[in-house]
Short mmCIF file of C-alpha atoms in Angstrom, two decimals:
data_model
loop_
_atom_site.label_atom_id
_atom_site.label_comp_id
_atom_site.label_asym_id
_atom_site.label_seq_id
_atom_site.Cartn_x
_atom_site.Cartn_y
_atom_site.Cartn_z
CA MET A 1 118.53 58.48 123.43
CA CYS A 2 119.33 61.41 125.71
CA ILE A 3 116.18 63.24 124.57
CA TYR A 4 114.03 60.34 125.79
CA SER A 5 115.69 60.31 129.20
CA TRP A 6 114.98 64.00 129.53
CA LEU A 7 111.35 63.55 128.41
CA ASN A 8 110.92 60.87 131.09
CA SER A 9 112.17 63.22 133.76
CA LEU A 10 109.69 65.94 132.80
CA SER A 11 106.65 63.86 133.68
CA LEU A 12 108.19 63.11 137.07
CA THR A 13 109.03 66.74 137.87
CA ASN A 14 105.75 68.12 136.48
CA PRO A 15 103.08 65.66 137.58
CA GLY A 16 99.59 66.36 136.35
CA ILE A 17 100.95 68.74 133.70
CA VAL A 18 103.32 66.66 131.57
CA THR A 19 102.15 63.28 130.26
CA PRO A 20 104.38 60.98 128.19
CA ILE A 21 103.00 60.07 124.77
CA VAL A 22 104.00 57.44 122.24
CA ALA A 23 103.23 58.76 118.79
CA GLY A 24 104.41 55.68 116.93
CA THR A 25 107.04 53.01 116.50
CA THR A 26 110.02 52.52 114.18
CA TYR A 27 111.55 49.93 111.90
CA GLU A 28 114.28 49.17 114.47
CA GLY A 29 111.74 48.88 117.30
CA ARG A 30 112.11 52.25 118.97
CA GLN A 31 109.17 54.27 120.18
CA ILE A 32 108.45 57.69 118.69
CA ARG A 33 108.09 59.46 121.97
CA GLY A 34 106.97 62.88 123.07
CA VAL A 35 105.01 64.64 125.75
CA LYS A 36 101.68 66.34 126.20
CA ILE A 37 101.61 69.53 128.28
CA SER A 38 98.21 70.47 129.65
CA TYR A 39 97.48 72.92 132.43
CA LYS A 40 93.69 72.73 132.14
CA SER A 41 90.95 70.90 130.31
CA ASN A 42 89.28 71.94 127.08
CA ASN A 43 92.30 73.78 125.65
CA PRO A 44 92.81 73.74 121.88
CA GLY A 45 95.79 71.66 120.78
CA VAL A 46 99.12 72.53 119.19
CA PHE A 47 101.18 69.68 117.67
CA ILE A 48 104.92 70.19 117.09
CA GLU A 49 106.81 67.63 115.02
CA ALA A 50 110.59 67.77 114.63
CA GLY A 51 113.38 65.56 113.38
CA MET A 52 111.44 63.94 110.52
CA HIS A 53 114.64 64.24 108.54
CA ALA A 54 117.36 62.75 110.70
CA ARG A 55 120.27 65.06 109.89
CA GLU A 56 118.33 68.26 110.71
CA TRP A 57 119.46 68.45 114.33
CA ILE A 58 118.32 72.00 114.87
CA GLY A 59 114.71 70.76 114.67
CA PRO A 60 114.81 68.53 117.77
CA ALA A 61 116.96 71.12 119.55
CA THR A 62 114.38 73.84 118.86
CA ALA A 63 111.47 71.63 119.89
CA THR A 64 113.11 70.75 123.19
CA TYR A 65 114.02 74.39 123.85
CA ILE A 66 110.37 75.42 123.34
CA LEU A 67 109.19 72.52 125.50
CA ASN A 68 111.47 73.62 128.33
CA GLU A 69 110.34 77.24 128.03
CA LEU A 70 106.67 76.24 128.19
CA LEU A 71 107.38 74.62 131.55
CA THR A 72 109.86 77.04 133.11
CA SER A 73 109.63 80.51 131.57
CA ASN A 74 108.25 83.43 133.59
CA ASP A 75 107.58 85.50 130.47
CA PRO A 76 103.85 86.32 130.59
CA ASN A 77 103.38 85.72 126.85
CA ILE A 78 104.92 82.26 127.13
CA ARG A 79 103.01 81.48 130.31
CA TYR A 80 99.80 82.40 128.54
CA ILE A 81 100.33 80.10 125.57
CA ALA A 82 101.64 77.32 127.84
CA GLN A 83 98.53 77.40 130.03
CA ASN A 84 95.86 78.12 127.41
CA PHE A 85 96.81 75.51 124.81
CA ASP A 86 97.46 71.79 125.07
CA TRP A 87 100.85 70.93 123.58
CA TYR A 88 101.76 67.69 121.84
CA ILE A 89 105.50 67.79 121.16
CA VAL A 90 107.40 65.03 119.35
CA PRO A 91 111.07 66.12 119.22
CA SER A 92 112.31 63.22 117.11
CA ALA A 93 109.86 61.80 114.59
CA ASN A 94 112.56 59.61 113.02
CA PRO A 95 114.55 58.24 116.00
CA ASP A 96 116.20 55.42 114.03
CA GLY A 97 117.66 57.91 111.58
CA TYR A 98 118.52 60.38 114.33
CA GLU A 99 120.50 57.71 116.20
CA TYR A 100 122.25 56.75 112.95
CA THR A 101 123.40 60.36 112.46
CA HIS A 102 125.08 60.16 115.86
CA THR A 103 126.79 56.81 115.35
CA THR A 104 127.51 56.35 111.67
CA ASN A 105 126.56 59.01 109.12
CA ARG A 106 126.00 62.58 110.33
CA LEU A 107 124.16 63.56 107.11
CA TRP A 108 121.70 60.64 106.98
CA ARG A 109 118.20 61.83 106.10
CA LYS A 110 115.82 58.89 105.76
CA THR A 111 114.40 56.09 107.91
CA ARG A 112 116.47 52.92 108.36
CA SER A 113 114.10 50.39 106.79
CA GLY A 114 115.76 47.72 104.64
CA GLY A 115 115.66 47.76 100.88
CA PRO A 116 116.86 45.57 98.03
CA VAL A 117 119.80 47.88 97.33
CA CYS A 118 119.70 50.92 99.63
CA HIS A 119 118.25 51.56 103.07
CA GLY A 120 115.59 53.97 104.07
CA VAL A 121 112.63 56.00 102.91
CA ASP A 122 112.14 59.75 103.15
CA PRO A 123 109.36 59.89 105.75
CA ASN A 124 108.31 63.33 104.55
CA ARG A 125 107.42 61.83 101.17
CA ASN A 126 105.56 58.79 102.57
CA PHE A 127 102.34 60.28 103.94
CA GLY A 128 99.13 59.34 102.16
CA PHE A 129 98.11 62.63 100.57
CA HIS A 130 98.93 62.98 96.86
CA TRP A 131 101.73 60.44 97.42
CA MET A 132 104.40 60.32 94.67
CA GLU A 133 102.87 63.09 92.58
CA GLY A 134 106.00 65.21 92.44
CA GLY A 135 109.23 66.00 94.26
CA ALA A 136 109.65 62.35 95.26
CA SER A 137 111.44 59.32 93.86
CA SER A 138 110.83 55.59 93.42
CA ASN A 139 114.60 55.02 93.50
CA SER A 140 115.48 53.60 96.94
CA CYS A 141 118.97 55.06 96.73
CA LEU A 142 117.82 58.65 96.44
CA GLU A 143 117.21 60.86 99.47
CA THR A 144 113.65 61.64 98.40
CA HIS A 145 112.65 57.97 98.03
CA ALA A 146 108.92 57.88 98.81
CA GLY A 147 108.70 54.15 99.62
CA GLN A 148 106.81 51.31 97.96
CA SER A 149 103.44 52.92 98.75
CA ALA A 150 101.86 55.60 100.87
CA PHE A 151 102.40 54.83 104.55
CA SER A 152 104.70 51.94 103.72
CA GLU A 153 106.90 53.03 106.67
CA VAL A 154 105.88 52.00 110.15
CA GLU A 155 107.00 55.43 111.39
CA THR A 156 104.61 57.40 109.20
CA ARG A 157 101.81 54.86 109.47
CA SER A 158 101.82 54.76 113.28
CA MET A 159 102.39 58.48 113.69
CA ALA A 160 99.51 59.28 111.34
CA TRP A 161 97.29 57.00 113.36
CA TYR A 162 98.23 58.84 116.56
CA ILE A 163 97.63 62.27 115.03
CA TRP A 164 94.30 61.10 113.69
CA SER A 165 93.32 59.87 117.16
CA ILE A 166 93.69 63.41 118.60
CA SER A 167 92.68 65.31 115.44
CA ARG A 168 89.62 66.88 117.03
CA LYS A 169 91.91 68.61 119.50
CA ILE A 170 94.52 69.87 117.07
CA GLN A 171 94.08 73.38 115.71
CA VAL A 172 97.75 74.15 114.99
CA TYR A 173 100.35 71.84 113.44
CA ILE A 174 104.00 72.87 113.19
CA ALA A 175 106.81 70.91 111.55
CA PHE A 176 110.47 71.87 112.11
CA HIS A 177 112.95 71.22 109.31
CA SER A 178 116.16 72.86 108.18
CA TYR A 179 117.72 74.73 106.57
CA SER A 180 116.90 77.92 104.53
CA GLN A 181 114.95 80.26 106.86
CA LEU A 182 111.56 79.73 105.29
CA LEU A 183 108.06 79.64 106.73
CA LEU A 184 106.05 77.36 104.45
CA ILE A 185 102.32 77.08 103.87
CA PRO A 186 100.71 73.98 102.28
CA TYR A 187 100.43 72.60 99.73
CA GLY A 188 103.66 71.23 98.31
CA ILE A 189 102.11 69.35 95.39
CA ASP A 190 101.38 72.44 93.28
CA SER A 191 100.67 76.17 93.60
CA GLU A 192 97.00 75.60 94.42
CA ARG A 193 96.13 77.63 97.50
CA VAL A 194 94.59 76.09 100.60
CA SER A 195 91.18 77.51 101.48
CA ASN A 196 92.57 79.84 104.17
CA TYR A 197 95.82 80.68 102.34
CA GLN A 198 95.43 84.46 102.69
CA GLN A 199 94.87 84.06 106.42
CA LEU A 200 97.91 81.78 106.77
CA LEU A 201 99.99 84.17 104.69
CA ARG A 202 98.93 87.23 106.69
CA ILE A 203 99.70 85.48 109.98
CA GLY A 204 102.91 84.06 108.53
CA HIS A 205 104.23 87.51 107.71
CA LYS A 206 103.51 88.61 111.25
CA MET A 207 105.29 85.53 112.56
CA ALA A 208 108.32 86.26 110.40
CA ALA A 209 108.39 89.85 111.60
CA SER A 210 108.29 88.68 115.23
CA LEU A 211 111.05 86.15 114.56
CA ALA A 212 113.29 88.78 112.99
CA ARG A 213 112.90 91.23 115.83
CA ARG A 214 115.28 89.55 118.28
CA TYR A 215 118.37 88.80 116.12
CA GLY A 216 117.46 90.12 112.70
CA THR A 217 117.03 86.65 111.21
CA ARG A 218 115.02 86.99 108.02
CA TYR A 219 112.51 84.38 106.89
CA THR A 220 110.67 84.18 103.57
CA VAL A 221 106.98 83.27 103.83
CA GLY A 222 104.85 81.55 101.21
CA ASN A 223 103.50 78.43 99.55
CA ILE A 224 105.85 75.43 99.61
CA VAL A 225 106.03 75.16 95.82
CA ASP A 226 106.49 78.87 95.29
CA ILE A 227 109.44 79.44 97.63
CA LEU A 228 111.04 76.00 97.99
CA TYR A 229 110.20 73.19 95.57
CA VAL A 230 107.55 70.58 94.77
CA VAL A 231 106.97 68.12 97.62
CA SER A 232 104.33 65.40 97.69
CA GLY A 233 103.48 63.05 100.56
CA SER A 234 104.61 65.43 103.34
CA SER A 235 103.25 65.38 106.86
CA VAL A 236 101.92 68.95 106.73
CA ASP A 237 100.09 68.38 103.45
CA TRP A 238 98.47 65.28 104.91
CA VAL A 239 97.55 67.07 108.13
CA LYS A 240 96.03 69.95 106.19
CA GLY A 241 94.46 68.01 103.35
CA SER A 242 93.25 64.86 105.10
CA ILE A 243 92.52 66.05 108.64
CA GLY A 244 91.78 69.68 107.95
CA VAL A 245 93.88 71.26 110.70
CA PRO A 246 93.32 75.01 110.22
CA PHE A 247 96.77 76.39 110.95
CA THR A 248 99.65 74.36 109.46
CA TYR A 249 103.19 75.62 108.94
CA THR A 250 106.59 74.15 108.20
CA TYR A 251 109.69 75.99 109.39
CA GLU A 252 112.93 75.57 107.52
CA LEU A 253 115.10 76.83 110.38
CA ARG A 254 118.57 78.43 110.37
CA ASP A 255 120.66 79.05 108.45
CA GLN A 256 120.70 79.95 104.73
CA GLY A 257 123.57 77.64 103.78
CA ARG A 258 126.80 78.77 105.40
CA TYR A 259 126.65 75.89 107.88
CA GLY A 260 123.64 74.05 106.48
CA PHE A 261 122.86 70.90 108.46
CA LEU A 262 126.01 71.40 110.55
CA LEU A 263 124.72 74.44 112.42
CA PRO A 264 127.06 75.33 115.33
CA ALA A 265 125.78 74.70 118.83
CA ASN A 266 125.87 78.42 119.66
CA HIS A 267 122.96 78.90 117.27
CA ILE A 268 120.65 76.58 119.20
CA ILE A 269 119.35 78.96 121.84
CA PRO A 270 118.98 81.94 119.49
CA THR A 271 117.07 79.74 117.04
CA GLY A 272 114.83 78.49 119.82
CA GLN A 273 114.21 82.00 121.16
CA GLU A 274 113.29 83.58 117.83
CA THR A 275 111.17 80.61 116.80
CA LEU A 276 109.26 80.74 120.04
CA ASP A 277 108.72 84.46 119.50
CA SER A 278 107.04 83.66 116.20
CA ILE A 279 104.89 80.92 117.74
CA VAL A 280 103.66 83.34 120.38
CA THR A 281 102.58 85.60 117.53
CA LEU A 282 100.92 82.71 115.71
CA LEU A 283 98.83 81.76 118.72
CA HIS A 284 98.07 85.37 119.52
CA GLU A 285 96.80 85.84 115.97
CA THR A 286 94.70 82.68 115.89
CA ARG A 287 93.32 83.31 119.38
CA LEU A 288 92.03 79.78 119.59
CA SER A 289 91.81 79.73 123.36
CA PRO A 290 88.32 80.26 124.76
CA GLY A 291 89.76 82.06 127.76
CA GLU A 292 91.56 85.40 127.80
CA PRO A 293 94.35 86.39 130.16
CA THR A 294 93.57 88.63 133.10
CA LEU A 295 94.60 92.08 131.92
CA CYS A 296 94.34 95.62 133.11
CA LYS A 297 91.67 97.53 131.24
CA VAL A 298 93.11 100.44 129.27
CA SER A 299 91.08 103.44 128.13
CA ASN A 300 91.27 104.59 124.55
CA MET A 301 90.00 107.76 122.89
CA PHE A 302 89.34 108.44 119.21
CA HIS A 303 89.18 112.04 118.02
CA VAL A 304 88.16 112.47 114.35
CA GLY A 305 86.75 114.92 111.85
CA ILE A 306 88.42 117.98 113.31
CA HIS A 307 89.17 118.97 109.72
CA ALA A 308 85.74 118.93 108.11
CA CYS A 309 86.83 118.12 104.56
CA GLU A 310 88.43 114.86 105.71
CA TRP A 311 85.35 112.66 105.37
CA ILE A 312 87.30 109.42 105.56
CA GLY A 313 88.11 110.11 109.23
CA PRO A 314 84.51 110.02 110.48
CA ALA A 315 83.69 107.18 108.08
CA THR A 316 86.60 105.13 109.40
CA VAL A 317 85.81 105.71 113.05
CA LEU A 318 82.15 104.87 112.50
CA TYR A 319 83.24 101.63 110.77
CA ILE A 320 85.43 100.82 113.77
CA LEU A 321 82.64 101.69 116.21
CA ASN A 322 80.26 99.35 114.40
CA GLU A 323 82.86 96.55 114.43
CA LEU A 324 83.41 96.99 118.18
CA LEU A 325 79.70 96.45 118.74
CA THR A 326 78.93 93.75 116.18
CA SER A 327 82.03 91.82 115.09
CA ASN A 328 82.58 88.18 116.09
CA ASN A 329 86.33 88.42 115.30
CA THR A 330 88.19 87.30 118.43
CA GLU A 331 90.79 90.08 118.31
CA ILE A 332 88.11 92.74 117.88
CA ARG A 333 86.04 91.27 120.68
CA ASP A 334 89.18 91.33 122.85
CA ILE A 335 89.84 95.03 122.37
CA ALA A 336 86.13 95.88 122.53
CA GLU A 337 85.60 94.17 125.83
CA ASN A 338 88.95 94.94 127.53
CA PHE A 339 89.21 98.65 126.76
CA ASP A 340 86.92 101.61 127.46
CA TRP A 341 86.27 103.59 124.26
CA TYR A 342 85.54 107.33 123.95
CA ILE A 343 84.70 108.18 120.32
CA ASP A 344 84.03 111.78 119.27
CA ARG A 345 82.66 112.50 115.82
CA LEU A 346 83.46 116.21 115.63
CA TRP A 347 82.33 116.51 112.05
CA ARG A 348 82.57 120.18 111.17
CA LYS A 349 85.02 122.98 110.77
CA THR A 350 84.60 125.98 113.09
CA ARG A 351 82.35 128.69 111.67
CA SER A 352 83.43 131.53 113.93
CA GLU A 353 83.83 134.95 112.29
CA TYR A 354 87.04 136.89 112.83
CA ASN A 355 87.17 138.63 109.50
CA ALA A 356 84.59 140.31 107.28
CA THR A 357 85.30 137.96 104.39
CA CYS A 358 86.78 134.79 105.91
CA TYR A 359 85.28 132.38 108.43
CA GLY A 360 86.64 129.84 110.81
CA VAL A 361 89.75 128.66 112.63
CA ASP A 362 91.83 125.56 112.05
CA PRO A 363 90.77 123.61 115.16
CA ASN A 364 93.93 121.53 115.05
CA ARG A 365 96.05 124.68 115.53
CA ASN A 366 93.94 126.10 118.37
CA TRP A 367 94.96 123.90 121.31
CA ASP A 368 96.78 125.49 124.23
CA PHE A 369 100.21 123.86 123.90
CA HIS A 370 102.90 125.83 122.06
CA TRP A 371 100.07 127.66 120.27
CA GLY A 372 101.00 129.76 117.22
CA GLU A 373 104.66 128.78 117.08
CA VAL A 374 105.22 126.88 113.81
CA GLY A 375 103.05 125.56 111.03
CA THR A 376 100.27 128.06 111.70
CA SER A 377 99.10 131.39 110.31
CA PRO A 378 97.88 134.68 111.85
CA ASP A 379 95.85 135.36 108.69
CA PRO A 380 92.11 134.61 109.18
CA CYS A 381 91.85 133.75 105.48
CA ASN A 382 94.63 131.15 105.67
CA ARG A 383 93.53 127.53 106.05
CA MET A 384 95.93 127.11 108.99
CA TYR A 385 94.72 130.18 110.87
CA ALA A 386 95.25 129.37 114.54
CA GLY A 387 92.70 131.83 115.90
CA PRO A 388 93.16 135.01 117.91
CA GLY A 389 94.37 132.98 120.87
CA PRO A 390 94.63 129.43 122.20
CA LEU A 391 91.27 127.76 122.90
CA SER A 392 89.46 130.67 121.23
CA GLU A 393 87.08 128.20 119.60
CA VAL A 394 84.15 126.93 121.63
CA GLU A 395 84.53 123.51 120.04
CA ILE A 396 88.11 123.17 121.26
CA ARG A 397 87.31 124.54 124.71
CA GLY A 398 84.47 122.09 125.17
CA LEU A 399 86.41 119.13 123.79
CA SER A 400 89.51 119.93 125.86
CA GLN A 401 87.39 120.20 129.01
CA TYR A 402 85.86 116.77 128.32
CA ILE A 403 89.17 115.11 127.60
CA THR A 404 90.62 116.62 130.76
CA SER A 405 87.69 115.19 132.73
CA VAL A 406 88.58 111.63 131.64
CA ALA A 407 92.35 112.11 131.45
CA GLU A 408 93.11 109.92 134.47
CA ARG A 409 91.52 106.98 132.64
CA LEU A 410 93.17 107.56 129.29
CA ASP A 411 96.16 105.55 128.22
CA VAL A 412 95.70 105.78 124.45
CA TYR A 413 94.66 108.76 122.34
CA ILE A 414 94.16 108.41 118.58
CA SER A 415 93.37 111.20 116.13
CA LEU A 416 92.26 110.37 112.58
CA HIS A 417 92.99 112.76 109.73
CA SER A 418 93.53 112.47 106.00
CA TYR A 419 95.25 112.20 103.66
CA GLY A 420 98.84 111.00 103.30
CA GLN A 421 98.99 107.45 104.70
CA LEU A 422 101.03 108.42 107.75
CA LEU A 423 101.09 107.14 111.32
CA MET A 424 102.54 109.82 113.56
CA PHE A 425 103.26 110.62 117.18
CA PRO A 426 104.24 113.85 118.95
CA TYR A 427 105.63 116.40 118.61
CA GLY A 428 104.77 118.72 115.75
CA PHE A 429 106.27 121.93 117.16
CA THR A 430 109.83 120.69 117.86
CA GLU A 431 112.36 118.11 116.72
CA ASP A 432 113.19 117.31 120.34
CA PRO A 433 112.03 113.72 120.93
CA VAL A 434 109.08 113.01 123.18
CA ASP A 435 110.04 111.27 126.45
CA ASN A 436 108.87 107.80 125.30
CA TYR A 437 110.00 108.27 121.69
CA ASP A 438 111.46 104.79 121.26
CA THR A 439 108.31 103.12 122.56
CA LEU A 440 106.00 105.17 120.35
CA SER A 441 108.24 104.68 117.33
CA ASN A 442 108.37 100.91 117.85
CA ILE A 443 104.59 100.67 118.28
CA ALA A 444 103.93 102.91 115.26
CA GLU A 445 106.16 100.74 113.07
CA LYS A 446 104.40 97.57 114.19
CA ALA A 447 100.98 99.14 113.74
CA ALA A 448 101.91 100.32 110.23
CA ASN A 449 103.04 96.80 109.36
CA SER A 450 99.74 95.38 110.63
CA LEU A 451 97.85 97.94 108.54
CA THR A 452 99.83 97.00 105.42
CA SER A 453 99.16 93.30 105.95
CA VAL A 454 95.43 93.79 105.32
CA HIS A 455 95.27 95.39 101.87
CA GLY A 456 98.90 96.27 101.10
CA THR A 457 98.47 99.96 101.93
CA VAL A 458 101.87 101.35 102.93
CA TYR A 459 102.10 103.91 105.75
CA LYS A 460 105.10 105.93 106.83
CA SER A 461 105.56 106.32 110.56
CA GLY A 462 107.40 108.86 112.69
CA PRO A 463 107.09 112.11 114.69
CA ILE A 464 104.77 114.75 113.22
CA ILE A 465 107.40 117.37 112.52
CA SER A 466 109.58 115.14 110.38
CA THR A 467 106.93 112.86 108.91
CA VAL A 468 104.48 115.43 107.59
CA TYR A 469 105.39 119.08 108.48
CA PRO A 470 105.76 121.42 111.48
CA ALA A 471 102.46 121.94 113.31
CA SER A 472 101.88 123.60 116.65
CA GLY A 473 98.71 123.83 118.70
CA SER A 474 97.48 120.37 117.68
CA SER A 475 95.24 118.15 119.78
CA LEU A 476 97.83 115.36 119.78
CA ASP A 477 100.63 117.57 121.14
CA TRP A 478 98.26 119.01 123.76
CA VAL A 479 97.10 115.60 124.95
CA LYS A 480 100.70 114.42 125.25
CA GLY A 481 102.30 117.60 126.52
CA VAL A 482 99.59 118.80 128.93
CA LEU A 483 97.74 115.64 129.98
CA ASN A 484 100.72 113.29 129.55
CA VAL A 485 98.69 110.47 127.96
CA THR A 486 101.19 107.72 127.35
CA PHE A 487 100.28 106.44 123.88
CA THR A 488 99.29 109.18 121.43
CA PHE A 489 98.99 108.69 117.67
CA ALA A 490 97.63 110.57 114.67
CA PHE A 491 96.70 108.80 111.44
CA GLU A 492 96.69 110.54 108.08
CA LEU A 493 94.42 108.03 106.34
CA ARG A 494 94.14 107.08 102.68
CA ASP A 495 95.18 108.03 100.11
CA ASN A 496 98.46 109.47 98.81
CA GLY A 497 96.81 112.17 96.69
CA THR A 498 95.02 110.55 93.76
CA TYR A 499 91.67 111.41 95.33
CA GLY A 500 92.82 113.37 98.36
CA ASP A 501 89.93 114.55 100.51
CA LEU A 502 87.46 113.23 97.91
CA LEU A 503 88.15 109.57 98.62
CA PRO A 504 85.60 107.32 96.85
CA ALA A 505 83.02 105.53 98.99
CA ASN A 506 84.30 102.09 97.94
CA LEU A 507 87.52 102.79 99.88
CA ILE A 508 85.74 103.41 103.19
CA ILE A 509 85.48 99.78 104.31
CA PRO A 510 89.05 98.84 103.24
CA SER A 511 90.31 101.91 105.08
CA GLY A 512 88.34 100.92 108.15
CA GLU A 513 89.53 97.33 108.02
CA GLU A 514 93.21 98.17 107.79
CA THR A 515 93.00 100.99 110.32
CA LEU A 516 91.29 98.68 112.80
CA ALA A 517 94.07 96.13 112.31
CA SER A 518 96.63 98.76 113.24
CA VAL A 519 94.60 99.91 116.25
CA ILE A 520 94.49 96.33 117.49
CA THR A 521 98.29 96.27 117.35
CA ILE A 522 98.56 99.59 119.18
CA LEU A 523 96.30 98.37 121.97
CA GLN A 524 97.99 95.01 122.23
CA GLN A 525 101.36 96.72 122.51
CA ALA A 526 100.08 99.29 125.00
CA ARG A 527 98.58 96.55 127.13
CA ASP A 528 101.80 94.58 127.20
CA LEU A 529 103.97 97.49 128.39
#
């Protein structure tokens, strides 16, 4: 097989990094071969299996594309996952069948073991976990024939033994199949959820979003039974149910049926690229590696409570502050330890007196950048009174002086308000786009998606003027326009108006959790640019 010749060459050209592995044997006497990639000891393991069903050629092609990228790519995200995980990649788990599709029957699916009437067993129905409980057949002539017993096939029996032998290393197991554009979570025997289903689903949606970003290819994510059909005796169910590998996914790769198993060759590289994008996201989300990449430290500032009635702002930032100090979550520890944080709990409205009957100035209309132009009022009794002049309020003068003093260190500025469920960026005084509009828009959209993934809360993202209303003299516009801080965002937190500024206390922690998820995304994106 050409794949095997290429695998042999990799160990010769990458000594000390690529090691040949034999993951099993076959009915016709072939070896089930693959490679291990390891740049350093004590890495967590990722196992990729492809070609279990012989006719699904895009699986082996995708596995070999990813293997090549892990060894040759200069992309820093790919270099990181290559060097901080050990990779066990088996491009053709059914080499007898794969060879048969090249010589005799292009659409052959099963192994090539002999039978009384018909040849072959479906290897993805032959693993010893809930074998023959559904979605499988005892009829040897059917494509889903599960064999005479669990592990009756030498391919599944020997491969299971190999996986078991390295099971303490394996934290991620990925199986490539085709077609349908699905990302499947165990189990296939029924709709019962695995213990970490919500985690797998949350990560799966992020993987699908990453996959779609390059070419617009859309994947559906969910439990095998719910979005495909009943399957018993599959490799991923056995890996999850018998070994307990935490992160297990099956890809049903391109396409959705136009070409089916006969996917044209010009789809191979795009499929490999987008699939690798999603695996980068998977490993970033799981953060299994004990080591972190060497990164520049970015400074981040939170500014909250400038509108005193918006209690959820201070509550949310205090929740985030506590998490930064106490959480054991790997992503939170990452942003806590690799960013400098400046958190200001400006909790009260101004109380200055400019009128005999009305007190105070809207502090978020009092900053010295396009002050008093739109979305403000000259009336001291109006809630958007901008003051008699820019920086008239001692609070804003003091805060602006402090922010200016640390401006050279600031890369990210975040302002929390409520309510409206909006994620905004400058400007509020004009419809002219900010200089890095596309970057901010892209990050805001990703951050909003991350926020939604936690509790389903939907945020709208966009520039202030078109997302909420015109507003001049705001802190966000001043920080961007005067100090030129690169990444500037304002949140209008929960809710959409049912409770408004009187948000119940039981929504504080959910609001904090989802906001923190979006902040993680903002900082990850900022760090990568």
